[in-house]
Amino acid sequence: MRTEELGAAVVLSVTGEVDMATAPELEESIKAALGRGPEVLVVDLSGVSFLASAGMSVLIGGNQLAGDRTGFRLVATGSATLRPMELTGIATTFSIHATRDQALSGG
Amino acid sequence: MNQGQRQLDDVQEGDLHVRVPAVAGRLTGLRHVLAEWAERAGLAPEDREALTLASYEAMANSVEHAYVGQLQGVLDLRAVRDHAERRVVVTVTDYGQWKQPPADPGTRGRGLPLIRGLTPDSAIAPSAGGTTVSMCWPLPD
């Protein structure tokens, strides 16, 4: 997990597997990133090979915590991350982008 | 002999049966074992991925809900090839209590919808003695 500041945006790059065991680490990283008060937080899931519902709960919580203060955006494509979010119907509650650049520039 | 024991004796060569303590830390390794089994079973890549995630969610459900307030519990993971029906069947069984999902899941509770979405044929059988989640995927011709 890596956090970068790009102007008014913070990008959190997540790699590996997000399951019951690792979801708390993602939660801490998202909270820490939101604590910096960025205009935009991009959570880049491009490097995630497995996303369980425990991880999705953390993303839903992050989106709620961001509220109106920070734009909460995800980078997710493909069967490991986007498909599970679509199947549970939560994909529509997020701002999801195919690439990090699109997430940084898109609203 | 209880039902779990009878099924345990029925394991055929090439089938997978693992009994582990129902704790989160055991599930990651078990998921990898299951993914390898699904590959050996000949499942299509997309179905392997679905099987791995759905089975993980079923196990996570047991870990999270089945043994609340109890010291220790186990779960059984079984994966078998059903050649006659050209399918694989994964079952996850715990011996604890079933927790009815709330009407509004809030931030949590995406496990069961995920299982249903990932599995062409699934069934959840809660009973007084525990809960079994059964999930099937087709074997390629």
PDB file of C-alpha atoms in Angstrom:
ATOM      1  CA  MET A   1       0.000   0.000   0.000  1.00  0.00           C
ATOM      2  CA  ARG A   2       1.457   3.344  -1.040  1.00  0.00           C
ATOM      3  CA  THR A   3       0.235   6.900  -0.574  1.00  0.00           C
ATOM      4  CA  GLU A   4       1.243   9.766  -2.865  1.00  0.00           C
ATOM      5  CA  GLU A   5       0.269  13.407  -2.843  1.00  0.00           C
ATOM      6  CA  LEU A   6      -0.384  14.953  -6.240  1.00  0.00           C
ATOM      7  CA  GLY A   7      -1.341  18.577  -5.683  1.00  0.00           C
ATOM      8  CA  ALA A   8      -4.716  18.672  -3.961  1.00  0.00           C
ATOM      9  CA  ALA A   9      -5.213  14.941  -4.537  1.00  0.00           C
ATOM     10  CA  VAL A  10      -4.001  11.930  -2.627  1.00  0.00           C
ATOM     11  CA  VAL A  11      -3.565   8.613  -4.413  1.00  0.00           C
ATOM     12  CA  LEU A  12      -3.597   5.409  -2.412  1.00  0.00           C
ATOM     13  CA  SER A  13      -2.268   2.470  -4.419  1.00  0.00           C
ATOM     14  CA  VAL A  14      -3.420  -0.877  -3.125  1.00  0.00           C
ATOM     15  CA  THR A  15      -1.775  -4.133  -4.164  1.00  0.00           C
ATOM     16  CA  GLY A  16      -2.312  -7.806  -3.418  1.00  0.00           C
ATOM     17  CA  GLU A  17      -5.336  -9.401  -1.816  1.00  0.00           C
ATOM     18  CA  VAL A  18      -7.956  -7.511   0.181  1.00  0.00           C
ATOM     19  CA  ASP A  19      -9.761  -9.998   2.380  1.00  0.00           C
ATOM     20  CA  MET A  20     -10.864 -10.307   6.013  1.00  0.00           C
ATOM     21  CA  ALA A  21      -7.258 -10.421   7.156  1.00  0.00           C
ATOM     22  CA  THR A  22      -5.972  -7.406   5.216  1.00  0.00           C
ATOM     23  CA  ALA A  23      -9.092  -5.178   5.086  1.00  0.00           C
ATOM     24  CA  PRO A  24      -8.236  -3.459   8.424  1.00  0.00           C
ATOM     25  CA  GLU A  25      -4.944  -2.276   6.935  1.00  0.00           C
ATOM     26  CA  LEU A  26      -6.798  -0.740   3.985  1.00  0.00           C
ATOM     27  CA  GLU A  27      -9.227   0.910   6.398  1.00  0.00           C
ATOM     28  CA  GLU A  28      -6.384   2.505   8.357  1.00  0.00           C
ATOM     29  CA  SER A  29      -4.723   3.755   5.164  1.00  0.00           C
ATOM     30  CA  ILE A  30      -7.959   5.289   3.863  1.00  0.00           C
ATOM     31  CA  LYS A  31      -8.634   6.976   7.196  1.00  0.00           C
ATOM     32  CA  ALA A  32      -5.087   8.338   7.318  1.00  0.00           C
ATOM     33  CA  ALA A  33      -5.348   9.629   3.746  1.00  0.00           C
ATOM     34  CA  LEU A  34      -8.711  11.293   4.428  1.00  0.00           C
ATOM     35  CA  GLY A  35      -7.199  12.795   7.569  1.00  0.00           C
ATOM     36  CA  ARG A  36      -4.952  14.931   5.354  1.00  0.00           C
ATOM     37  CA  GLY A  37      -8.107  16.607   4.051  1.00  0.00           C
ATOM     38  CA  PRO A  38      -7.421  16.261   0.311  1.00  0.00           C
ATOM     39  CA  GLU A  39      -9.848  17.556  -2.299  1.00  0.00           C
ATOM     40  CA  VAL A  40      -9.736  14.166  -3.964  1.00  0.00           C
ATOM     41  CA  LEU A  41      -8.762  10.717  -2.735  1.00  0.00           C
ATOM     42  CA  VAL A  42      -8.113   8.154  -5.452  1.00  0.00           C
ATOM     43  CA  VAL A  43      -8.019   4.570  -4.200  1.00  0.00           C
ATOM     44  CA  ASP A  44      -6.255   2.724  -6.998  1.00  0.00           C
ATOM     45  CA  LEU A  45      -7.236  -0.960  -6.965  1.00  0.00           C
ATOM     46  CA  SER A  46      -5.413  -1.792 -10.239  1.00  0.00           C
ATOM     47  CA  GLY A  47      -2.929  -3.973  -8.385  1.00  0.00           C
ATOM     48  CA  VAL A  48      -5.537  -5.870  -6.375  1.00  0.00           C
ATOM     49  CA  SER A  49      -5.912  -9.529  -7.334  1.00  0.00           C
ATOM     50  CA  PHE A  50      -8.671 -10.437  -4.881  1.00  0.00           C
ATOM     51  CA  LEU A  51     -11.395  -8.283  -3.331  1.00  0.00           C
ATOM     52  CA  ALA A  52     -13.661  -9.862  -0.725  1.00  0.00           C
ATOM     53  CA  SER A  53     -16.768  -8.291   0.789  1.00  0.00           C
ATOM     54  CA  ALA A  54     -14.714  -7.294   3.837  1.00  0.00           C
ATOM     55  CA  GLY A  55     -12.737  -5.016   1.507  1.00  0.00           C
ATOM     56  CA  MET A  56     -15.886  -3.653  -0.094  1.00  0.00           C
ATOM     57  CA  SER A  57     -17.221  -2.740   3.355  1.00  0.00           C
ATOM     58  CA  VAL A  58     -14.086  -0.705   3.942  1.00  0.00           C
ATOM     59  CA  LEU A  59     -14.549   1.099   0.610  1.00  0.00           C
ATOM     60  CA  ILE A  60     -18.194   1.869   1.405  1.00  0.00           C
ATOM     61  CA  GLY A  61     -17.122   3.210   4.796  1.00  0.00           C
ATOM     62  CA  GLY A  62     -14.387   5.315   3.198  1.00  0.00           C
ATOM     63  CA  ASN A  63     -16.841   6.794   0.723  1.00  0.00           C
ATOM     64  CA  GLN A  64     -19.159   7.740   3.593  1.00  0.00           C
ATOM     65  CA  LEU A  65     -16.332   9.167   5.663  1.00  0.00           C
ATOM     66  CA  ALA A  66     -15.157  11.292   2.723  1.00  0.00           C
ATOM     67  CA  GLY A  67     -18.614  12.874   2.605  1.00  0.00           C
ATOM     68  CA  ASP A  68     -18.815  16.198   0.769  1.00  0.00           C
ATOM     69  CA  ARG A  69     -15.365  17.261   1.831  1.00  0.00           C
ATOM     70  CA  THR A  70     -13.261  14.905  -0.285  1.00  0.00           C
ATOM     71  CA  GLY A  71     -14.061  13.404  -3.667  1.00  0.00           C
ATOM     72  CA  PHE A  72     -13.703   9.647  -3.180  1.00  0.00           C
ATOM     73  CA  ARG A  73     -12.766   7.905  -6.433  1.00  0.00           C
ATOM     74  CA  LEU A  74     -11.799   4.348  -7.276  1.00  0.00           C
ATOM     75  CA  VAL A  75      -9.675   2.906 -10.049  1.00  0.00           C
ATOM     76  CA  ALA A  76     -10.998  -0.571 -10.808  1.00  0.00           C
ATOM     77  CA  THR A  77     -11.309  -2.736 -13.892  1.00  0.00           C
ATOM     78  CA  GLY A  78     -11.811  -6.398 -14.582  1.00  0.00           C
ATOM     79  CA  SER A  79     -12.959  -9.490 -12.832  1.00  0.00           C
ATOM     80  CA  ALA A  80     -10.989  -9.262  -9.586  1.00  0.00           C
ATOM     81  CA  THR A  81     -12.304  -5.901  -8.398  1.00  0.00           C
ATOM     82  CA  LEU A  82     -14.954  -4.372 -10.640  1.00  0.00           C
ATOM     83  CA  ARG A  83     -17.022  -7.522 -11.133  1.00  0.00           C
ATOM     84  CA  PRO A  84     -17.602  -8.215  -7.408  1.00  0.00           C
ATOM     85  CA  MET A  85     -18.633  -4.596  -6.894  1.00  0.00           C
ATOM     86  CA  GLU A  86     -21.043  -4.812  -9.815  1.00  0.00           C
ATOM     87  CA  LEU A  87     -22.506  -8.109  -8.627  1.00  0.00           C
ATOM     88  CA  THR A  88     -23.322  -6.704  -5.200  1.00  0.00           C
ATOM     89  CA  GLY A  89     -24.776  -3.524  -6.688  1.00  0.00           C
ATOM     90  CA  ILE A  90     -22.383  -1.250  -4.830  1.00  0.00           C
ATOM     91  CA  ALA A  91     -20.520  -0.190  -7.992  1.00  0.00           C
ATOM     92  CA  THR A  92     -23.205   2.415  -8.698  1.00  0.00           C
ATOM     93  CA  THR A  93     -22.551   4.117  -5.347  1.00  0.00           C
ATOM     94  CA  PHE A  94     -18.916   4.841  -6.261  1.00  0.00           C
ATOM     95  CA  SER A  95     -17.119   7.037  -8.739  1.00  0.00           C
ATOM     96  CA  ILE A  96     -15.191   4.301 -10.606  1.00  0.00           C
ATOM     97  CA  HIS A  97     -12.587   4.916 -13.284  1.00  0.00           C
ATOM     98  CA  ALA A  98     -10.552   2.715 -15.591  1.00  0.00           C
ATOM     99  CA  THR A  99      -7.238   4.496 -15.041  1.00  0.00           C
ATOM    100  CA  ARG A 100      -5.586   6.649 -12.422  1.00  0.00           C
ATOM    101  CA  ASP A 101      -5.372   9.638 -14.828  1.00  0.00           C
ATOM    102  CA  GLN A 102      -9.073   9.439 -15.504  1.00  0.00           C
ATOM    103  CA  ALA A 103      -9.789   9.257 -11.786  1.00  0.00           C
ATOM    104  CA  LEU A 104      -7.606  12.310 -11.120  1.00  0.00           C
ATOM    105  CA  SER A 105      -9.229  14.387 -13.848  1.00  0.00           C
ATOM    106  CA  GLY A 106     -12.742  12.987 -13.759  1.00  0.00           C
ATOM    107  CA  GLY A 107     -15.473  14.212 -11.449  1.00  0.00           C
TER     108      GLY A 107
ATOM    109  CA  MET B   1     -21.906 -41.008  13.656  1.00  0.00           C
ATOM    110  CA  ASN B   2     -22.873 -37.454  12.788  1.00  0.00           C
ATOM    111  CA  GLN B   3     -23.412 -36.209   9.295  1.00  0.00           C
ATOM    112  CA  GLY B   4     -20.059 -34.455   9.145  1.00  0.00           C
ATOM    113  CA  GLN B   5     -18.239 -37.676   9.947  1.00  0.00           C
ATOM    114  CA  ARG B   6     -20.148 -39.661   7.343  1.00  0.00           C
ATOM    115  CA  GLN B   7     -19.320 -37.108   4.648  1.00  0.00           C
ATOM    116  CA  LEU B   8     -15.728 -37.108   5.777  1.00  0.00           C
ATOM    117  CA  ASP B   9     -15.525 -40.843   5.129  1.00  0.00           C
ATOM    118  CA  ASP B  10     -16.975 -40.372   1.662  1.00  0.00           C
ATOM    119  CA  VAL B  11     -14.047 -38.358   0.318  1.00  0.00           C
ATOM    120  CA  GLN B  12     -12.927 -39.679  -3.072  1.00  0.00           C
ATOM    121  CA  GLU B  13      -9.536 -39.332  -4.659  1.00  0.00           C
ATOM    122  CA  GLY B  14      -9.213 -35.919  -6.242  1.00  0.00           C
ATOM    123  CA  ASP B  15     -11.743 -34.402  -3.872  1.00  0.00           C
ATOM    124  CA  LEU B  16     -10.822 -31.840  -1.274  1.00  0.00           C
ATOM    125  CA  HIS B  17     -11.933 -31.927   2.318  1.00  0.00           C
ATOM    126  CA  VAL B  18     -10.422 -29.683   4.947  1.00  0.00           C
ATOM    127  CA  ARG B  19     -11.584 -29.002   8.491  1.00  0.00           C
ATOM    128  CA  VAL B  20     -10.109 -25.895  10.104  1.00  0.00           C
ATOM    129  CA  PRO B  21     -10.772 -23.712  13.134  1.00  0.00           C
ATOM    130  CA  ALA B  22     -13.253 -21.024  12.108  1.00  0.00           C
ATOM    131  CA  VAL B  23     -10.829 -18.112  12.399  1.00  0.00           C
ATOM    132  CA  ALA B  24     -10.083 -15.434   9.805  1.00  0.00           C
ATOM    133  CA  GLY B  25      -6.362 -16.176   9.702  1.00  0.00           C
ATOM    134  CA  ARG B  26      -6.950 -19.654   8.274  1.00  0.00           C
ATOM    135  CA  LEU B  27      -9.030 -18.574   5.315  1.00  0.00           C
ATOM    136  CA  THR B  28      -6.353 -16.990   3.150  1.00  0.00           C
ATOM    137  CA  GLY B  29      -4.307 -20.174   2.872  1.00  0.00           C
ATOM    138  CA  LEU B  30      -7.430 -22.251   2.391  1.00  0.00           C
ATOM    139  CA  ARG B  31      -8.499 -20.021  -0.470  1.00  0.00           C
ATOM    140  CA  HIS B  32      -5.207 -20.618  -2.251  1.00  0.00           C
ATOM    141  CA  VAL B  33      -5.545 -24.390  -1.791  1.00  0.00           C
ATOM    142  CA  LEU B  34      -9.037 -24.187  -3.235  1.00  0.00           C
ATOM    143  CA  ALA B  35      -7.889 -22.108  -6.224  1.00  0.00           C
ATOM    144  CA  GLU B  36      -5.275 -24.746  -7.044  1.00  0.00           C
ATOM    145  CA  TRP B  37      -7.852 -27.495  -6.684  1.00  0.00           C
ATOM    146  CA  ALA B  38     -10.208 -25.683  -9.073  1.00  0.00           C
ATOM    147  CA  GLU B  39      -7.431 -25.389 -11.629  1.00  0.00           C
ATOM    148  CA  ARG B  40      -6.662 -29.117 -11.361  1.00  0.00           C
ATOM    149  CA  ALA B  41     -10.376 -29.845 -11.663  1.00  0.00           C
ATOM    150  CA  GLY B  42     -10.302 -28.134 -15.051  1.00  0.00           C
ATOM    151  CA  LEU B  43     -12.594 -25.212 -14.395  1.00  0.00           C
ATOM    152  CA  ALA B  44     -12.551 -22.242 -16.752  1.00  0.00           C
ATOM    153  CA  PRO B  45     -10.506 -19.289 -15.413  1.00  0.00           C
ATOM    154  CA  GLU B  46     -13.566 -17.113 -14.864  1.00  0.00           C
ATOM    155  CA  ASP B  47     -15.309 -19.881 -12.937  1.00  0.00           C
ATOM    156  CA  ARG B  48     -12.184 -20.533 -10.872  1.00  0.00           C
ATOM    157  CA  GLU B  49     -12.141 -16.929  -9.798  1.00  0.00           C
ATOM    158  CA  ALA B  50     -15.861 -16.999  -8.978  1.00  0.00           C
ATOM    159  CA  LEU B  51     -15.495 -20.260  -7.059  1.00  0.00           C
ATOM    160  CA  THR B  52     -12.602 -18.933  -5.012  1.00  0.00           C
ATOM    161  CA  LEU B  53     -14.343 -15.700  -4.046  1.00  0.00           C
ATOM    162  CA  ALA B  54     -17.768 -17.247  -3.371  1.00  0.00           C
ATOM    163  CA  SER B  55     -16.242 -20.006  -1.235  1.00  0.00           C
ATOM    164  CA  TYR B  56     -14.191 -17.456   0.652  1.00  0.00           C
ATOM    165  CA  GLU B  57     -17.331 -15.446   1.380  1.00  0.00           C
ATOM    166  CA  ALA B  58     -19.137 -18.543   2.651  1.00  0.00           C
ATOM    167  CA  MET B  59     -16.223 -19.340   4.961  1.00  0.00           C
ATOM    168  CA  ALA B  60     -15.966 -15.712   6.091  1.00  0.00           C
ATOM    169  CA  ASN B  61     -19.648 -15.838   6.991  1.00  0.00           C
ATOM    170  CA  SER B  62     -19.042 -18.864   9.209  1.00  0.00           C
ATOM    171  CA  VAL B  63     -16.042 -17.223  10.844  1.00  0.00           C
ATOM    172  CA  GLU B  64     -17.910 -14.012  11.492  1.00  0.00           C
ATOM    173  CA  HIS B  65     -21.317 -15.242  12.613  1.00  0.00           C
ATOM    174  CA  ALA B  66     -21.521 -18.949  13.424  1.00  0.00           C
ATOM    175  CA  TYR B  67     -19.697 -19.117  16.721  1.00  0.00           C
ATOM    176  CA  VAL B  68     -20.348 -15.724  18.289  1.00  0.00           C
ATOM    177  CA  GLY B  69     -20.034 -16.022  22.048  1.00  0.00           C
ATOM    178  CA  GLN B  70     -18.441 -19.461  21.857  1.00  0.00           C
ATOM    179  CA  LEU B  71     -14.841 -20.335  22.507  1.00  0.00           C
ATOM    180  CA  GLN B  72     -14.102 -22.297  19.386  1.00  0.00           C
ATOM    181  CA  GLY B  73     -15.724 -23.724  16.314  1.00  0.00           C
ATOM    182  CA  VAL B  74     -14.696 -25.461  13.116  1.00  0.00           C
ATOM    183  CA  LEU B  75     -15.715 -25.267   9.514  1.00  0.00           C
ATOM    184  CA  ASP B  76     -15.549 -27.928   6.842  1.00  0.00           C
ATOM    185  CA  LEU B  77     -14.663 -27.066   3.271  1.00  0.00           C
ATOM    186  CA  ARG B  78     -15.428 -29.714   0.681  1.00  0.00           C
ATOM    187  CA  ALA B  79     -14.862 -29.536  -3.043  1.00  0.00           C
ATOM    188  CA  VAL B  80     -15.875 -32.489  -5.204  1.00  0.00           C
ATOM    189  CA  ARG B  81     -16.085 -33.263  -8.879  1.00  0.00           C
ATOM    190  CA  ASP B  82     -19.476 -34.575  -9.868  1.00  0.00           C
ATOM    191  CA  HIS B  83     -18.641 -36.266 -13.172  1.00  0.00           C
ATOM    192  CA  ALA B  84     -22.174 -37.503 -13.836  1.00  0.00           C
ATOM    193  CA  GLU B  85     -23.551 -33.972 -13.697  1.00  0.00           C
ATOM    194  CA  ARG B  86     -20.453 -32.392 -15.270  1.00  0.00           C
ATOM    195  CA  ARG B  87     -20.000 -29.964 -12.408  1.00  0.00           C
ATOM    196  CA  VAL B  88     -18.003 -29.212  -9.297  1.00  0.00           C
ATOM    197  CA  VAL B  89     -19.703 -28.784  -5.949  1.00  0.00           C
ATOM    198  CA  VAL B  90     -18.223 -26.768  -3.093  1.00  0.00           C
ATOM    199  CA  THR B  91     -19.814 -26.931   0.333  1.00  0.00           C
ATOM    200  CA  VAL B  92     -18.933 -24.922   3.419  1.00  0.00           C
ATOM    201  CA  THR B  93     -20.365 -26.251   6.665  1.00  0.00           C
ATOM    202  CA  ASP B  94     -20.268 -24.853  10.162  1.00  0.00           C
ATOM    203  CA  TYR B  95     -21.856 -26.215  13.320  1.00  0.00           C
ATOM    204  CA  GLY B  96     -22.907 -22.913  14.870  1.00  0.00           C
ATOM    205  CA  GLN B  97     -25.814 -20.563  14.576  1.00  0.00           C
ATOM    206  CA  TRP B  98     -27.224 -18.883  11.497  1.00  0.00           C
ATOM    207  CA  LYS B  99     -27.494 -15.125  11.590  1.00  0.00           C
ATOM    208  CA  GLN B 100     -30.357 -13.721   9.533  1.00  0.00           C
ATOM    209  CA  PRO B 101     -29.023 -10.879   7.366  1.00  0.00           C
ATOM    210  CA  PRO B 102     -30.517  -7.486   8.311  1.00  0.00           C
ATOM    211  CA  ALA B 103     -32.875  -5.772   5.839  1.00  0.00           C
ATOM    212  CA  ASP B 104     -30.468  -2.839   5.554  1.00  0.00           C
ATOM    213  CA  PRO B 105     -26.901  -4.156   5.385  1.00  0.00           C
ATOM    214  CA  GLY B 106     -25.296  -0.750   5.979  1.00  0.00           C
ATOM    215  CA  THR B 107     -21.637  -0.887   5.053  1.00  0.00           C
ATOM    216  CA  ARG B 108     -21.461  -4.652   5.613  1.00  0.00           C
ATOM    217  CA  GLY B 109     -23.379  -7.756   4.608  1.00  0.00           C
ATOM    218  CA  ARG B 110     -22.331  -8.105   0.958  1.00  0.00           C
ATOM    219  CA  GLY B 111     -21.232 -11.713   1.348  1.00  0.00           C
ATOM    220  CA  LEU B 112     -24.486 -13.475   0.542  1.00  0.00           C
ATOM    221  CA  PRO B 113     -25.391 -11.320  -2.484  1.00  0.00           C
ATOM    222  CA  LEU B 114     -21.875 -11.904  -3.740  1.00  0.00           C
ATOM    223  CA  ILE B 115     -22.228 -15.686  -3.381  1.00  0.00           C
ATOM    224  CA  ARG B 116     -25.534 -15.607  -5.263  1.00  0.00           C
ATOM    225  CA  GLY B 117     -24.093 -13.408  -8.003  1.00  0.00           C
ATOM    226  CA  LEU B 118     -20.975 -15.507  -8.505  1.00  0.00           C
ATOM    227  CA  THR B 119     -22.617 -18.913  -8.405  1.00  0.00           C
ATOM    228  CA  PRO B 120     -24.941 -20.272 -11.098  1.00  0.00           C
ATOM    229  CA  ASP B 121     -26.491 -22.647  -8.569  1.00  0.00           C
ATOM    230  CA  SER B 122     -26.257 -22.073  -4.826  1.00  0.00           C
ATOM    231  CA  ALA B 123     -28.232 -23.039  -1.730  1.00  0.00           C
ATOM    232  CA  ILE B 124     -27.997 -22.081   1.909  1.00  0.00           C
ATOM    233  CA  ALA B 125     -29.334 -24.574   4.424  1.00  0.00           C
ATOM    234  CA  PRO B 126     -29.436 -23.240   7.979  1.00  0.00           C
ATOM    235  CA  SER B 127     -30.496 -25.700  10.663  1.00  0.00           C
ATOM    236  CA  ALA B 128     -30.348 -26.035  14.421  1.00  0.00           C
ATOM    237  CA  GLY B 129     -27.068 -27.943  14.105  1.00  0.00           C
ATOM    238  CA  GLY B 130     -25.295 -25.529  11.808  1.00  0.00           C
ATOM    239  CA  THR B 131     -25.303 -24.101   8.304  1.00  0.00           C
ATOM    240  CA  THR B 132     -24.256 -25.537   4.946  1.00  0.00           C
ATOM    241  CA  VAL B 133     -23.703 -23.376   1.893  1.00  0.00           C
ATOM    242  CA  SER B 134     -23.610 -25.404  -1.352  1.00  0.00           C
ATOM    243  CA  MET B 135     -22.349 -23.957  -4.610  1.00  0.00           C
ATOM    244  CA  CYS B 136     -22.022 -25.533  -8.064  1.00  0.00           C
ATOM    245  CA  TRP B 137     -20.103 -24.597 -11.198  1.00  0.00           C
ATOM    246  CA  PRO B 138     -20.096 -26.370 -14.542  1.00  0.00           C
ATOM    247  CA  LEU B 139     -17.144 -28.431 -15.729  1.00  0.00           C
ATOM    248  CA  PRO B 140     -16.140 -27.591 -19.304  1.00  0.00           C
ATOM    249  CA  ASP B 141     -16.974 -30.227 -21.928  1.00  0.00           C
TER     250      ASP B 141
END
